[in-house]
Amino acid sequence: MTWTDERVELLKKLWIDGLSASQIATELGGVTRNAVIGKVHRLSLSGRAKPASAPTARARKPAVATGRTGIAPRGVAPTARPLVAGNTALKPLVQTAPEPRRAMRAEASDSVVVPISLHATILTLTEQTCKWPIGDPSTEDFHFCGQRSGSGIPYCEYHSRIAYQPVHDRRRERKVMVGA
DNA sequence: CCCTGATTCGC
DNA sequence: GCGAATCAGG
């Protein structure tokens, strides 16, 4: 894949919007997150909202006897305000989020431990983190479970039990949904 | 483990 | 210029 003007523009937009490198890579397609990060640096777009943090010295190699000696100073000028982004992206998703209905009357104390919330936000969710909504979407404390979920499964083991309540709730019908 | 971004350096 | 490999941190 080549970095066409359009792709670069989209990259800039998404990066500024606060998406992670991997998310952008997925969005663009044909590139890895490393490619995205590399490009971001070449474009000097790095450090998008770092008010103040320790310089955290970083060096990949022990710097053996190679020719390099000095460390290129990296002047990071904190200028623009953070401008926090992301809130708007939460709305649409929330509406689609499943309702945690009180279906779990059985305490589900089988063997599954009630997961403690990791306070995952829309930005920290991935394809393998539990997307079970917790709290009131209209309030600040709203978040997602965030537990590790199985590959491709949207919820952790605990919430999957709640989400996928078997229809045969001891009723006479036994339309087993086999197949998958 | 999974994920983040940062950096280096062979290509 | 590009980005895999690697690092450091959460």
mmCIF file of C-alpha atoms (C1' of nucleotides) in Angstrom:
data_model
loop_
_atom_site.group_PDB
_atom_site.id
_atom_site.type_symbol
_atom_site.label_atom_id
_atom_site.label_comp_id
_atom_site.label_asym_id
_atom_site.label_seq_id
_atom_site.Cartn_x
_atom_site.Cartn_y
_atom_site.Cartn_z
ATOM 1 C CA MET A 1 0.000 0.000 0.000
ATOM 2 C CA THR A 2 1.143 3.494 -0.721
ATOM 3 C CA TRP A 3 0.559 6.623 1.211
ATOM 4 C CA THR A 4 -1.611 8.545 -1.164
ATOM 5 C CA ASP A 5 -2.676 12.030 -0.280
ATOM 6 C CA GLU A 6 -6.087 10.776 0.626
ATOM 7 C CA ARG A 7 -4.785 8.077 2.899
ATOM 8 C CA VAL A 8 -2.451 10.500 4.578
ATOM 9 C CA GLU A 9 -5.275 12.887 5.131
ATOM 10 C CA LEU A 10 -7.448 10.231 6.639
ATOM 11 C CA LEU A 11 -4.553 9.191 8.800
ATOM 12 C CA LYS A 12 -4.153 12.718 10.085
ATOM 13 C CA LYS A 13 -7.824 13.069 10.774
ATOM 14 C CA LEU A 14 -8.167 9.818 12.650
ATOM 15 C CA TRP A 15 -4.980 10.394 14.587
ATOM 16 C CA ILE A 16 -6.088 13.824 15.655
ATOM 17 C CA ASP A 17 -9.473 12.435 16.500
ATOM 18 C CA GLY A 18 -7.721 10.314 19.039
ATOM 19 C CA LEU A 19 -7.962 6.896 17.491
ATOM 20 C CA SER A 20 -5.200 4.480 18.320
ATOM 21 C CA ALA A 21 -2.640 3.507 15.739
ATOM 22 C CA SER A 22 -4.081 0.033 15.443
ATOM 23 C CA GLN A 23 -7.566 1.369 14.969
ATOM 24 C CA ILE A 24 -6.355 3.656 12.242
ATOM 25 C CA ALA A 25 -4.447 0.832 10.636
ATOM 26 C CA THR A 26 -7.605 -1.228 10.568
ATOM 27 C CA GLU A 27 -9.537 1.657 9.153
ATOM 28 C CA LEU A 28 -7.072 2.298 6.405
ATOM 29 C CA GLY A 29 -6.451 -1.309 5.665
ATOM 30 C CA GLY A 30 -3.335 -2.707 4.099
ATOM 31 C CA VAL A 31 -1.091 -1.349 6.773
ATOM 32 C CA THR A 32 -0.066 -2.337 10.255
ATOM 33 C CA ARG A 33 -0.149 -0.162 13.297
ATOM 34 C CA ASN A 34 3.608 0.117 13.043
ATOM 35 C CA ALA A 35 3.284 1.607 9.625
ATOM 36 C CA VAL A 36 0.774 4.067 10.961
ATOM 37 C CA ILE A 37 2.948 5.046 13.869
ATOM 38 C CA GLY A 38 5.951 5.348 11.641
ATOM 39 C CA LYS A 39 4.050 7.592 9.294
ATOM 40 C CA VAL A 40 2.677 9.637 12.115
ATOM 41 C CA HIS A 41 6.169 10.322 13.292
ATOM 42 C CA ARG A 42 7.431 11.183 9.882
ATOM 43 C CA LEU A 43 4.620 13.653 9.599
ATOM 44 C CA SER A 44 5.565 15.012 12.992
ATOM 45 C CA LEU A 45 2.095 14.405 14.302
ATOM 46 C CA SER A 46 3.152 12.465 17.345
ATOM 47 C CA GLY A 47 2.315 13.453 20.871
ATOM 48 C CA ARG A 48 -1.208 14.622 20.303
ATOM 49 C CA ALA A 49 -2.216 15.514 23.821
ATOM 50 C CA LYS A 50 0.542 15.290 26.299
ATOM 51 C CA PRO A 51 0.099 18.195 28.712
ATOM 52 C CA ALA A 52 2.942 17.226 30.936
ATOM 53 C CA SER A 53 4.759 14.003 31.519
ATOM 54 C CA ALA A 54 8.174 12.809 32.516
ATOM 55 C CA PRO A 55 10.618 12.753 29.632
ATOM 56 C CA THR A 56 10.818 8.985 30.067
ATOM 57 C CA ALA A 57 14.118 8.362 28.411
ATOM 58 C CA ARG A 58 13.852 5.655 25.828
ATOM 59 C CA ALA A 59 16.432 3.676 23.958
ATOM 60 C CA ARG A 60 15.916 0.536 21.999
ATOM 61 C CA LYS A 61 19.413 -0.802 21.787
ATOM 62 C CA PRO A 62 22.246 -0.732 24.270
ATOM 63 C CA ALA A 63 23.958 1.428 21.692
ATOM 64 C CA VAL A 64 26.890 -0.822 21.036
ATOM 65 C CA ALA A 65 29.960 0.407 19.273
ATOM 66 C CA THR A 66 28.108 1.812 16.339
ATOM 67 C CA GLY A 67 28.778 5.117 14.811
ATOM 68 C CA ARG A 68 25.967 6.889 16.570
ATOM 69 C CA THR A 69 26.849 8.852 19.604
ATOM 70 C CA GLY A 70 24.515 11.691 20.321
ATOM 71 C CA ILE A 71 20.827 11.409 20.896
ATOM 72 C CA ALA A 72 18.772 13.600 18.674
ATOM 73 C CA PRO A 73 16.957 16.058 20.894
ATOM 74 C CA ARG A 74 13.257 15.881 20.419
ATOM 75 C CA GLY A 75 11.687 19.257 20.977
ATOM 76 C CA VAL A 76 8.117 18.573 21.870
ATOM 77 C CA ALA A 77 6.347 21.846 22.024
ATOM 78 C CA PRO A 78 3.085 21.516 23.917
ATOM 79 C CA THR A 79 0.953 24.051 22.201
ATOM 80 C CA ALA A 80 -2.644 23.320 21.331
ATOM 81 C CA ARG A 81 -4.990 22.419 24.111
ATOM 82 C CA PRO A 82 -5.988 18.784 24.503
ATOM 83 C CA LEU A 83 -9.436 19.380 23.125
ATOM 84 C CA VAL A 84 -10.605 16.008 24.374
ATOM 85 C CA ALA A 85 -12.337 14.014 21.734
ATOM 86 C CA GLY A 86 -14.396 10.915 21.871
ATOM 87 C CA ASN A 87 -17.559 11.822 23.651
ATOM 88 C CA THR A 88 -19.544 12.120 20.501
ATOM 89 C CA ALA A 89 -18.455 8.736 19.313
ATOM 90 C CA LEU A 90 -19.946 7.208 22.406
ATOM 91 C CA LYS A 91 -23.533 8.128 21.754
ATOM 92 C CA PRO A 92 -24.329 6.031 18.721
ATOM 93 C CA LEU A 93 -22.715 2.989 20.223
ATOM 94 C CA VAL A 94 -24.574 3.324 23.454
ATOM 95 C CA GLN A 95 -27.886 3.219 21.750
ATOM 96 C CA THR A 96 -26.959 -0.043 20.131
ATOM 97 C CA ALA A 97 -25.613 -1.492 23.331
ATOM 98 C CA PRO A 98 -27.628 -4.357 24.767
ATOM 99 C CA GLU A 99 -29.763 -3.787 27.808
ATOM 100 C CA PRO A 100 -28.461 -5.607 30.852
ATOM 101 C CA ARG A 101 -31.992 -6.635 31.731
ATOM 102 C CA ARG A 102 -32.423 -8.224 35.107
ATOM 103 C CA ALA A 103 -32.474 -11.648 33.561
ATOM 104 C CA MET A 104 -29.780 -13.054 35.783
ATOM 105 C CA ARG A 105 -32.037 -13.967 38.639
ATOM 106 C CA ALA A 106 -30.000 -17.058 39.274
ATOM 107 C CA GLU A 107 -27.034 -15.267 40.838
ATOM 108 C CA ALA A 108 -25.013 -17.216 38.305
ATOM 109 C CA SER A 109 -22.904 -18.449 41.146
ATOM 110 C CA ASP A 110 -22.057 -21.560 39.250
ATOM 111 C CA SER A 111 -18.365 -21.154 38.919
ATOM 112 C CA VAL A 112 -18.092 -17.944 37.044
ATOM 113 C CA VAL A 113 -16.749 -15.106 39.027
ATOM 114 C CA VAL A 114 -18.479 -11.808 38.749
ATOM 115 C CA PRO A 115 -15.982 -9.695 36.865
ATOM 116 C CA ILE A 116 -14.829 -6.513 38.398
ATOM 117 C CA SER A 117 -15.179 -3.645 36.058
ATOM 118 C CA LEU A 118 -12.014 -2.460 34.434
ATOM 119 C CA HIS A 119 -13.751 0.755 33.624
ATOM 120 C CA ALA A 120 -13.097 0.309 29.951
ATOM 121 C CA THR A 121 -14.032 3.193 27.738
ATOM 122 C CA ILE A 122 -15.001 3.122 24.132
ATOM 123 C CA LEU A 123 -11.397 3.810 23.326
ATOM 124 C CA THR A 124 -10.011 0.887 25.215
ATOM 125 C CA LEU A 125 -12.402 -1.680 23.886
ATOM 126 C CA THR A 126 -11.054 -4.062 21.320
ATOM 127 C CA GLU A 127 -12.383 -7.080 19.584
ATOM 128 C CA GLN A 128 -11.458 -9.162 22.566
ATOM 129 C CA THR A 129 -12.673 -7.100 25.446
ATOM 130 C CA CYS A 130 -16.069 -7.448 27.044
ATOM 131 C CA LYS A 131 -18.377 -4.764 25.771
ATOM 132 C CA TRP A 132 -20.988 -5.142 28.444
ATOM 133 C CA PRO A 133 -22.210 -1.661 29.305
ATOM 134 C CA ILE A 134 -22.153 -0.643 32.928
ATOM 135 C CA GLY A 135 -23.894 2.319 34.393
ATOM 136 C CA ASP A 136 -26.048 5.011 32.918
ATOM 137 C CA PRO A 137 -24.880 5.983 29.438
ATOM 138 C CA SER A 138 -25.872 9.544 30.151
ATOM 139 C CA THR A 139 -23.590 9.909 33.107
ATOM 140 C CA GLU A 140 -19.886 10.215 33.522
ATOM 141 C CA ASP A 141 -19.425 6.925 35.290
ATOM 142 C CA PHE A 142 -20.684 4.967 32.335
ATOM 143 C CA HIS A 143 -18.197 2.449 31.067
ATOM 144 C CA PHE A 144 -17.796 -1.079 29.825
ATOM 145 C CA CYS A 145 -16.855 -4.285 31.566
ATOM 146 C CA GLY A 146 -13.569 -4.548 29.756
ATOM 147 C CA GLN A 147 -12.718 -8.090 30.836
ATOM 148 C CA ARG A 148 -10.902 -10.293 28.368
ATOM 149 C CA SER A 149 -13.439 -12.043 26.227
ATOM 150 C CA GLY A 150 -12.941 -15.035 24.044
ATOM 151 C CA SER A 151 -11.786 -14.614 20.501
ATOM 152 C CA GLY A 152 -14.536 -12.958 18.567
ATOM 153 C CA ILE A 153 -16.911 -13.009 21.481
ATOM 154 C CA PRO A 154 -18.220 -9.606 22.469
ATOM 155 C CA TYR A 155 -18.566 -10.391 26.154
ATOM 156 C CA CYS A 156 -16.571 -12.044 28.871
ATOM 157 C CA GLU A 157 -17.727 -15.402 30.130
ATOM 158 C CA TYR A 158 -19.843 -13.919 32.842
ATOM 159 C CA HIS A 159 -21.678 -11.433 30.696
ATOM 160 C CA SER A 160 -22.065 -13.908 27.890
ATOM 161 C CA ARG A 161 -24.247 -15.938 30.212
ATOM 162 C CA ILE A 162 -26.436 -12.969 30.757
ATOM 163 C CA ALA A 163 -26.415 -11.831 27.180
ATOM 164 C CA TYR A 164 -27.111 -15.195 25.683
ATOM 165 C CA GLN A 165 -29.835 -16.432 27.980
ATOM 166 C CA PRO A 166 -31.066 -19.657 26.484
ATOM 167 C CA VAL A 167 -34.576 -19.309 25.175
ATOM 168 C CA HIS A 168 -35.624 -22.663 26.581
ATOM 169 C CA ASP A 169 -36.304 -21.142 29.942
ATOM 170 C CA ARG A 170 -37.813 -24.448 31.068
ATOM 171 C CA ARG A 171 -40.719 -23.905 28.686
ATOM 172 C CA ARG A 172 -42.166 -26.719 26.623
ATOM 173 C CA GLU A 173 -40.507 -25.682 23.392
ATOM 174 C CA ARG A 174 -37.057 -27.070 22.735
ATOM 175 C CA LYS A 175 -36.094 -25.429 19.491
ATOM 176 C CA VAL A 176 -32.438 -25.996 19.965
ATOM 177 C CA MET A 177 -30.378 -23.567 18.005
ATOM 178 C CA VAL A 178 -27.699 -25.944 16.923
ATOM 179 C CA GLY A 179 -25.392 -25.477 14.038
ATOM 180 C CA ALA A 180 -22.666 -22.984 14.625
ATOM 181 C "C1'" DC B 1 -1.789 -11.757 27.732
ATOM 182 C "C1'" DC B 2 -3.692 -7.716 25.478
ATOM 183 C "C1'" DC B 3 -2.916 -3.123 24.298
ATOM 184 C "C1'" DT B 4 -0.425 1.730 23.723
ATOM 185 C "C1'" DG B 5 2.882 4.712 21.395
ATOM 186 C "C1'" DA B 6 8.239 5.420 20.520
ATOM 187 C "C1'" DT B 7 12.410 4.386 18.386
ATOM 188 C "C1'" DT B 8 15.795 2.306 15.478
ATOM 189 C "C1'" DC B 9 17.618 0.974 11.237
ATOM 190 C "C1'" DG B 10 17.821 -2.290 7.139
ATOM 191 C "C1'" DC B 11 15.671 -1.888 3.001
ATOM 192 C "C1'" DG C 1 10.435 7.268 2.963
ATOM 193 C "C1'" DC C 2 8.819 2.946 4.735
ATOM 194 C "C1'" DG C 3 7.697 -0.213 8.405
ATOM 195 C "C1'" DA C 4 9.109 -4.677 11.079
ATOM 196 C "C1'" DA C 5 11.273 -5.427 15.103
ATOM 197 C "C1'" DT C 6 11.798 -4.051 19.369
ATOM 198 C "C1'" DC C 7 11.269 -1.458 23.516
ATOM 199 C "C1'" DA C 8 8.832 0.526 27.450
ATOM 200 C "C1'" DG C 9 4.758 1.197 29.812
ATOM 201 C "C1'" DG C 10 -0.481 0.393 31.084
#
